[in-house]
Short mmCIF file of C-alpha atoms and ligand atoms in Angstrom, two decimals:
data_model
loop_
_atom_site.label_atom_id
_atom_site.label_comp_id
_atom_site.label_asym_id
_atom_site.label_seq_id
_atom_site.Cartn_x
_atom_site.Cartn_y
_atom_site.Cartn_z
CA MET A 1 106.82 95.15 218.66
CA LYS A 2 103.73 96.99 217.41
CA PHE A 3 101.36 95.64 214.78
CA PRO A 4 100.73 96.09 211.93
CA ILE A 5 104.31 96.51 210.73
CA TYR A 6 104.56 99.24 208.09
CA LEU A 7 106.62 98.19 205.05
CA ASP A 8 104.98 100.35 202.41
CA HIS A 9 107.20 103.44 202.43
CA HIS A 10 107.02 103.88 198.65
CA ALA A 11 103.32 104.70 198.99
CA THR A 12 103.92 107.24 201.71
CA THR A 13 105.97 107.71 204.88
CA PRO A 14 104.90 108.53 208.43
CA LEU A 15 105.56 112.03 209.70
CA ASP A 16 108.87 112.23 211.56
CA PRO A 17 108.10 113.44 215.12
CA ARG A 18 110.76 116.14 214.69
CA VAL A 19 108.89 117.39 211.63
CA LEU A 20 105.63 117.52 213.57
CA GLU A 21 107.41 119.42 216.33
CA ALA A 22 108.58 122.03 213.82
CA MET A 23 105.06 122.34 212.41
CA MET A 24 103.11 122.60 215.67
CA PRO A 25 103.84 126.24 216.57
CA VAL A 26 103.10 127.26 212.99
CA LEU A 27 99.77 125.41 212.97
CA LYS A 28 98.90 126.99 216.30
CA HIS A 29 100.01 130.58 215.82
CA GLU A 30 101.21 131.43 212.32
CA PHE A 31 97.91 131.52 210.49
CA ALA A 32 98.76 134.49 208.28
CA ASN A 33 98.85 134.64 204.52
CA PRO A 34 102.51 135.13 203.53
CA ALA A 35 101.36 137.36 200.66
CA SER A 36 100.02 139.93 203.15
CA HIS A 37 102.21 142.93 203.90
CA HIS A 38 101.37 143.36 207.60
CA PRO A 39 103.58 141.95 210.38
CA PHE A 40 101.58 138.70 210.52
CA GLY A 41 102.11 138.10 206.80
CA ILE A 42 105.76 139.10 206.90
CA LYS A 43 106.45 136.57 209.65
CA ALA A 44 104.68 133.81 207.71
CA ALA A 45 106.61 134.73 204.56
CA LYS A 46 109.88 134.45 206.49
CA LEU A 47 108.96 130.93 207.57
CA ALA A 48 108.15 129.94 203.99
CA GLU A 49 111.43 131.41 202.71
CA LYS A 50 113.45 129.54 205.33
CA ALA A 51 111.75 126.33 204.19
CA ARG A 52 112.57 127.20 200.58
CA GLU A 53 116.24 127.40 201.52
CA GLU A 54 116.19 124.05 203.33
CA ILE A 55 114.45 122.42 200.37
CA ALA A 56 116.93 123.96 197.92
CA ALA A 57 119.87 122.78 200.04
CA LEU A 58 118.75 119.13 199.91
CA ILE A 59 119.15 119.01 196.12
CA HIS A 60 122.05 121.50 196.01
CA ALA A 61 120.18 124.14 194.03
CA GLU A 62 122.32 127.24 193.52
CA ASP A 63 119.52 129.63 194.48
CA ALA A 64 116.48 129.04 196.72
CA GLN A 65 114.42 131.05 194.21
CA GLU A 66 114.73 128.06 191.87
CA ILE A 67 112.25 126.21 194.12
CA VAL A 68 108.54 126.55 193.31
CA PHE A 69 106.17 125.24 195.96
CA THR A 70 103.44 122.86 194.79
CA SER A 71 101.01 120.39 196.33
CA GLY A 72 103.23 117.37 195.62
CA ALA A 73 105.12 115.49 192.95
CA THR A 74 102.02 114.94 190.78
CA GLU A 75 101.55 118.68 190.44
CA SER A 76 105.29 119.29 190.01
CA ASN A 77 105.45 116.76 187.17
CA ASN A 78 102.44 118.33 185.47
CA LEU A 79 103.92 121.82 185.80
CA ALA A 80 107.29 120.68 184.45
CA ILE A 81 106.02 118.62 181.51
CA LYS A 82 103.05 120.67 180.34
CA GLY A 83 104.80 123.92 181.29
CA VAL A 84 107.85 123.14 179.15
CA ALA A 85 105.67 121.77 176.33
CA GLU A 86 103.77 125.05 176.05
CA ILE A 87 106.75 127.39 176.22
CA TYR A 88 109.13 125.52 173.92
CA GLN A 89 106.67 124.25 171.30
CA GLU A 90 108.10 126.64 168.70
CA LYS A 91 111.35 124.67 168.87
CA GLY A 92 109.57 121.33 168.57
CA ARG A 93 106.83 119.12 169.89
CA HIS A 94 108.78 115.99 170.80
CA MET A 95 109.55 114.64 174.26
CA ILE A 96 111.37 111.57 175.56
CA THR A 97 110.47 109.65 178.69
CA THR A 98 110.57 106.03 179.86
CA ALA A 99 108.15 103.12 179.95
CA ILE A 100 108.43 102.83 183.73
CA GLU A 101 107.55 106.35 184.85
CA HIS A 102 104.92 106.98 187.48
CA LYS A 103 101.43 107.78 186.15
CA ALA A 104 102.03 111.36 187.22
CA VAL A 105 104.52 111.59 184.32
CA LEU A 106 102.88 109.18 181.87
CA GLU A 107 99.45 110.80 182.01
CA PRO A 108 100.63 114.38 181.34
CA CYS A 109 102.59 112.88 178.41
CA ARG A 110 99.44 111.17 177.13
CA ALA A 111 97.57 114.47 177.44
CA LEU A 112 100.26 116.12 175.30
CA GLU A 113 100.00 113.34 172.72
CA ARG A 114 96.27 114.07 172.47
CA ALA A 115 97.23 117.70 171.85
CA GLY A 116 99.49 116.73 168.94
CA TYR A 117 102.87 116.27 170.61
CA ARG A 118 105.01 113.20 169.97
CA VAL A 119 106.36 111.26 172.96
CA THR A 120 109.01 108.51 172.87
CA TYR A 121 108.78 105.96 175.70
CA LEU A 122 112.22 104.42 176.17
CA PRO A 123 112.39 100.72 177.05
CA VAL A 124 114.40 99.57 180.06
CA THR A 125 116.71 96.66 180.85
CA SER A 126 115.72 93.83 183.20
CA GLY A 127 117.35 95.94 185.89
CA GLY A 128 114.98 98.81 185.13
CA LEU A 129 117.52 101.15 183.56
CA ILE A 130 117.32 103.02 180.27
CA GLN A 131 120.19 102.53 177.87
CA LEU A 132 122.01 105.72 176.98
CA GLY A 133 122.35 104.62 173.34
CA ASP A 134 118.55 104.36 173.10
CA LEU A 135 118.24 107.85 174.54
CA GLU A 136 120.74 109.31 172.08
CA ARG A 137 119.03 107.62 169.14
CA ALA A 138 115.62 108.95 170.22
CA ILE A 139 116.76 112.57 170.20
CA THR A 140 115.74 114.66 167.17
CA ASP A 141 116.05 118.37 166.42
CA LYS A 142 112.43 118.68 167.60
CA THR A 143 113.09 117.22 171.06
CA ILE A 144 112.45 119.75 173.82
CA LEU A 145 112.40 117.65 176.99
CA ILE A 146 113.86 114.45 178.42
CA SER A 147 111.94 113.28 181.50
CA VAL A 148 113.46 110.34 183.36
CA MET A 149 112.62 109.36 186.93
CA ALA A 150 115.46 109.38 189.46
CA ALA A 151 114.29 106.13 191.09
CA ASN A 152 111.40 103.81 190.39
CA ASN A 153 108.57 103.41 192.88
CA GLU A 154 108.09 99.66 192.33
CA ILE A 155 111.50 98.10 191.70
CA GLY A 156 113.68 100.90 193.11
CA SER A 157 115.96 101.16 190.08
CA ILE A 158 118.17 104.27 190.16
CA GLN A 159 118.90 105.87 186.78
CA ASP A 160 122.26 107.40 185.95
CA LEU A 161 121.03 110.99 186.13
CA ALA A 162 124.47 112.54 185.64
CA ALA A 163 124.97 110.64 182.38
CA ILE A 164 121.50 111.60 181.14
CA GLY A 165 122.06 115.21 182.16
CA LYS A 166 125.31 115.27 180.23
CA ILE A 167 123.63 114.03 177.04
CA ALA A 168 120.74 116.48 177.43
CA LYS A 169 123.11 119.40 178.00
CA ALA A 170 125.27 118.50 174.99
CA LYS A 171 122.18 118.50 172.77
CA GLY A 172 120.64 121.62 174.31
CA ILE A 173 117.57 119.72 175.53
CA LEU A 174 115.94 120.30 178.92
CA PHE A 175 116.16 117.47 181.46
CA HIS A 176 113.43 116.83 184.04
CA ALA A 177 113.62 114.15 186.73
CA ASP A 178 110.78 112.86 188.89
CA ALA A 179 112.61 112.39 192.18
CA ALA A 180 109.62 111.60 194.40
CA GLN A 181 111.21 108.29 195.48
CA ALA A 182 114.82 109.47 195.45
CA ALA A 183 114.77 112.80 197.26
CA GLY A 184 115.96 112.47 200.82
CA LYS A 185 116.94 108.81 200.27
CA ILE A 186 119.89 109.03 197.91
CA HIS A 187 122.27 111.84 197.00
CA LEU A 188 120.86 114.29 194.45
CA ASP A 189 122.68 117.31 193.10
CA VAL A 190 120.95 119.33 190.39
CA GLN A 191 124.17 121.17 189.56
CA ALA A 192 126.52 118.20 189.31
CA MET A 193 123.88 116.10 187.54
CA GLU A 194 122.91 118.92 185.14
CA ILE A 195 119.21 118.59 185.96
CA ASP A 196 117.00 121.44 184.74
CA LEU A 197 113.75 120.53 186.50
CA LEU A 198 113.26 118.23 189.50
CA SER A 199 109.99 117.12 191.13
CA PHE A 200 109.68 115.91 194.68
CA SER A 201 107.18 115.57 197.49
CA ALA A 202 107.26 115.98 201.28
CA HIS A 203 105.14 112.96 202.20
CA LYS A 204 107.55 110.50 200.58
CA MET A 205 110.34 111.71 202.87
CA TYR A 206 108.75 111.85 206.34
CA GLY A 207 107.14 115.23 205.78
CA PRO A 208 103.43 116.12 205.58
CA LYS A 209 101.01 115.33 202.72
CA GLY A 210 99.97 118.02 200.28
CA VAL A 211 103.26 119.88 199.83
CA GLY A 212 105.92 119.39 197.22
CA ALA A 213 108.35 121.31 195.07
CA LEU A 214 109.52 121.79 191.54
CA TYR A 215 113.11 122.89 191.05
CA ILE A 216 113.39 125.08 187.95
CA ARG A 217 116.92 126.05 186.87
CA LYS A 218 117.48 129.79 186.63
CA LYS A 219 120.94 129.85 185.03
CA ASN A 220 122.69 127.95 182.19
CA PRO A 221 120.04 127.78 180.87
CA ARG A 222 117.29 129.88 182.39
CA VAL A 223 114.37 127.45 182.15
CA ARG A 224 110.84 128.68 181.57
CA VAL A 225 107.55 126.93 182.22
CA SER A 226 104.02 128.17 181.72
CA PRO A 227 101.81 128.14 184.84
CA GLN A 228 99.20 125.41 185.05
CA MET A 229 97.39 127.08 187.93
CA HIS A 230 96.24 130.62 187.27
CA GLY A 231 95.22 133.06 189.97
CA GLY A 232 96.77 135.61 192.29
CA GLY A 233 100.27 135.22 190.86
CA HIS A 234 101.99 133.53 193.80
CA GLU A 235 105.36 131.84 193.31
CA ASN A 236 106.42 134.37 190.65
CA GLY A 237 103.23 133.69 188.77
CA LEU A 238 104.12 130.02 188.28
CA ARG A 239 101.76 128.55 190.87
CA SER A 240 98.94 130.65 192.23
CA GLY A 241 97.31 129.82 195.53
CA THR A 242 97.87 130.71 199.19
CA LEU A 243 100.90 128.90 200.60
CA ASN A 244 100.50 126.06 203.09
CA VAL A 245 102.99 127.59 205.51
CA ALA A 246 102.84 124.89 208.20
CA GLY A 247 103.19 122.20 205.53
CA LEU A 248 106.18 123.97 204.03
CA VAL A 249 107.86 124.37 207.42
CA GLY A 250 107.40 120.60 207.81
CA PHE A 251 108.81 119.99 204.34
CA GLY A 252 111.80 122.19 205.16
CA ALA A 253 112.44 120.32 208.41
CA ALA A 254 112.13 116.98 206.59
CA CYS A 255 114.69 118.12 204.00
CA ASP A 256 117.04 119.33 206.71
CA ILE A 257 116.87 116.00 208.56
CA ALA A 258 117.33 114.04 205.33
CA ARG A 259 120.32 116.12 204.26
CA LYS A 260 122.06 115.58 207.58
CA GLU A 261 121.14 111.93 208.18
CA MET A 262 120.79 110.46 204.69
CA LYS A 263 124.10 108.64 204.58
CA GLN A 264 123.70 106.97 207.95
CA GLU A 265 120.06 106.16 207.39
CA ALA A 266 120.68 104.67 203.94
CA SER A 267 123.25 102.23 205.31
CA ARG A 268 121.05 101.27 208.27
CA VAL A 269 118.01 100.67 206.05
CA LEU A 270 120.13 98.82 203.48
CA ALA A 271 121.29 96.44 206.20
CA LEU A 272 117.66 95.78 207.13
CA ARG A 273 116.73 95.26 203.47
CA GLU A 274 119.57 92.75 203.07
CA ARG A 275 118.48 90.98 206.26
CA LEU A 276 115.00 90.66 204.77
CA ARG A 277 116.29 89.46 201.41
CA LYS A 278 118.67 86.90 202.86
CA GLY A 279 116.03 85.64 205.28
CA LEU A 280 113.50 85.09 202.50
CA TRP A 281 116.02 83.39 200.23
CA GLU A 282 117.20 81.11 203.02
CA GLY A 283 113.65 80.13 203.91
CA LEU A 284 112.11 79.63 200.49
CA ASP A 285 112.82 78.19 197.06
CA ASP A 286 111.30 79.46 193.78
CA ILE A 287 111.44 83.13 194.64
CA TYR A 288 112.73 85.79 192.29
CA LEU A 289 114.09 89.29 192.71
CA ASN A 290 112.43 91.80 190.38
CA GLY A 291 114.95 94.34 189.15
CA SER A 292 118.65 94.18 189.90
CA LEU A 293 120.42 94.39 193.22
CA GLU A 294 122.78 97.08 191.93
CA ASN A 295 121.51 100.62 191.30
CA ARG A 296 118.62 100.03 193.65
CA LEU A 297 117.12 102.19 196.40
CA PRO A 298 118.44 100.90 199.72
CA HIS A 299 114.94 100.49 201.15
CA ASN A 300 113.34 98.67 198.23
CA LEU A 301 112.82 94.96 197.71
CA ASN A 302 110.47 93.49 195.12
CA VAL A 303 110.04 89.73 195.13
CA SER A 304 107.96 87.25 193.14
CA PHE A 305 106.87 84.23 195.19
CA ALA A 306 106.18 81.66 192.45
CA TYR A 307 103.03 79.53 192.78
CA VAL A 308 101.43 81.99 195.18
CA GLU A 309 98.92 84.63 194.13
CA GLY A 310 100.26 88.01 195.30
CA GLU A 311 96.83 89.18 196.37
CA SER A 312 96.24 86.03 198.47
CA LEU A 313 99.63 86.44 200.08
CA LEU A 314 98.87 90.07 200.76
CA MET A 315 95.52 89.23 202.33
CA SER A 316 97.05 86.47 204.49
CA VAL A 317 99.60 88.79 206.09
CA ASN A 318 97.52 91.95 205.89
CA GLU A 319 96.57 92.18 209.56
CA GLU A 320 100.21 92.15 210.63
CA ILE A 321 102.32 93.45 207.76
CA ALA A 322 101.50 96.32 205.40
CA VAL A 323 103.06 95.77 201.95
CA SER A 324 101.90 96.20 198.34
CA SER A 325 101.32 93.66 195.60
CA GLY A 326 102.66 93.60 192.04
CA SER A 327 99.73 95.59 190.78
CA ALA A 328 100.47 98.04 193.55
CA CYS A 329 100.90 101.47 192.19
CA ALA A 330 97.60 101.54 190.44
CA SER A 331 95.74 99.68 193.17
CA ALA A 332 92.52 101.34 192.01
CA THR A 333 92.98 99.45 188.74
CA PRO A 334 94.00 95.84 189.51
CA GLU A 335 96.01 95.43 186.32
CA PRO A 336 99.39 93.71 186.32
CA SER A 337 102.13 96.26 186.76
CA TYR A 338 103.39 97.87 183.53
CA VAL A 339 106.73 98.40 185.26
CA MET A 340 107.20 94.64 185.76
CA LYS A 341 106.12 94.03 182.18
CA ALA A 342 108.67 96.57 180.96
CA ILE A 343 111.53 94.82 182.78
CA GLY A 344 110.43 91.50 181.30
CA VAL A 345 108.95 89.72 184.33
CA PRO A 346 106.76 86.90 182.99
CA GLN A 347 103.02 87.44 183.44
CA GLU A 348 102.61 84.58 185.95
CA LEU A 349 105.39 85.98 188.13
CA ILE A 350 103.99 89.52 188.03
CA HIS A 351 100.90 88.19 189.79
CA THR A 352 103.03 86.79 192.62
CA ALA A 353 105.04 89.94 193.27
CA ILE A 354 105.25 91.78 196.58
CA ARG A 355 106.86 95.18 197.06
CA PHE A 356 108.57 95.79 200.39
CA GLY A 357 109.34 99.42 201.17
CA LEU A 358 111.42 99.79 204.32
CA GLY A 359 111.82 103.01 206.23
CA ARG A 360 113.29 105.15 208.96
CA PHE A 361 111.42 103.61 211.87
CA ASN A 362 111.61 99.89 211.00
CA THR A 363 113.57 97.64 213.36
CA GLU A 364 115.49 94.37 213.06
CA GLU A 365 112.83 92.72 215.14
CA GLU A 366 110.15 93.75 212.64
CA ILE A 367 112.22 92.44 209.74
CA ASP A 368 112.79 89.10 211.47
CA TYR A 369 109.08 88.78 212.12
CA THR A 370 108.32 89.63 208.49
CA VAL A 371 110.74 86.96 207.23
CA LYS A 372 109.18 84.30 209.42
CA ARG A 373 105.62 85.32 208.59
CA PHE A 374 106.29 85.34 204.83
CA VAL A 375 108.20 82.05 204.83
CA ASP A 376 105.45 80.31 206.81
CA THR A 377 102.62 81.84 204.78
CA VAL A 378 104.17 81.11 201.37
CA LYS A 379 104.91 77.50 202.38
CA ASN A 380 101.37 77.13 203.62
CA LEU A 381 99.75 78.66 200.52
CA ARG A 382 101.89 76.48 198.27
CA THR A 383 100.46 73.31 199.82
CA THR A 384 97.20 74.28 198.07
CA SER A 385 98.91 75.00 194.73
CA PRO A 386 98.47 71.95 192.44
CA ILE A 387 101.35 73.02 190.19
CA TYR A 388 103.74 73.40 193.10
CA VAL A 389 102.73 70.00 194.54
CA LEU A 390 102.99 68.35 191.10
CA LYS A 391 106.48 69.66 190.46
CA GLY A 392 107.51 67.99 193.68
CA GLY A 393 107.97 71.18 195.69
CA ILE A 394 106.45 69.45 198.71
C1 LIG B 401 104.40 109.16 194.85
C2 LIG B 401 104.99 109.48 193.53
C3 LIG B 401 104.49 110.53 192.76
C4 LIG B 401 103.31 111.35 193.18
O1 LIG B 401 103.61 112.13 194.30
P1 LIG B 401 102.46 112.89 195.10
O2 LIG B 401 103.20 113.77 196.01
O3 LIG B 401 101.68 111.84 195.82
O4 LIG B 401 101.65 113.64 194.12
C5 LIG B 401 105.12 110.79 191.56
N1 LIG B 401 106.17 110.06 191.14
C6 LIG B 401 106.67 109.04 191.85
C7 LIG B 401 107.84 108.27 191.34
C8 LIG B 401 106.08 108.71 193.07
O5 LIG B 401 106.57 107.69 193.75
#
């Protein structure tokens, strides 16, 4: 076993060696700008277009031309939300999203609010799901976009995209989903789920950093967004800038692997996740699962270890096991997680939360070590917790 053990796959994933292998010849030899019309450029453009097809296939887009290359899900979300806001503002200036979105959705929404738009932030259940009745009640004749994440980056909750898509379609409202955590992990189908715009990112699915995509529906309806990056008119004018061809080839390879292996991998990783969960619950009392076990990403586990400060726990295991704490996703700002607040986790338990994000290369051995290390460490830290000792825990 190699240390440290990486269990932080919601933050980013390692590059799959097969993806690196696909990228290497491109990095070495295919330096050309795909916008150039000489043989070098034409060859590079062919590589980018093959990647576009592999990326489109993962989410079952009808046409590869519905994929716009970006630098990642942050940029895709910005292009989708601000791009739709600008184009459709004649119809109305109201959008609907959820309280548990990633900052890459919440902040563009805040920017729109500053510009005079109205945004409704839907609450979620303790399981981290929106309620369809709330969504329907929030819709007005001024609503132009519903933006709901496919799966949450902290508690792994998976929204019912098909049901949301159906409501959006019936009301003639565009539906965007941030699928940074879901793409390549669970089945996504933009046609069956009636999704109009979908954001995702290569580095969350064993591809390279700095490349991502925005799916923009071309038919029924033909969706329009205004560019947020102006320049040479690349990507049909929607996203100017010279393409990262090697990165895109890697993204394409990552999508291809995910499409073929997703089912198998999900069940293998789910078995590991359940091994971790059962091990922790057998070894410890006073621990709580954040979010529900149903509708949850197979590789996500989020646990509050009562009477133990999450940061202390994190620091104690840090040399050997890489995980995130309850204030994880905005680690730069050590505030308690707004996602946990939104699902109703009490303040004192938010501070004791640890997010485990399992992945493709984790082994049973690593999970068994993690269980033992956490059980021992939590027991040990609790001996110094006056409240735990007082309540007769030890
Ligand atoms: C990681 C993540 C993002 C941002 O993706 P980048 O590719 O790093 O810009 C957006 N949304 C969710 C849900 C994420 O997990």
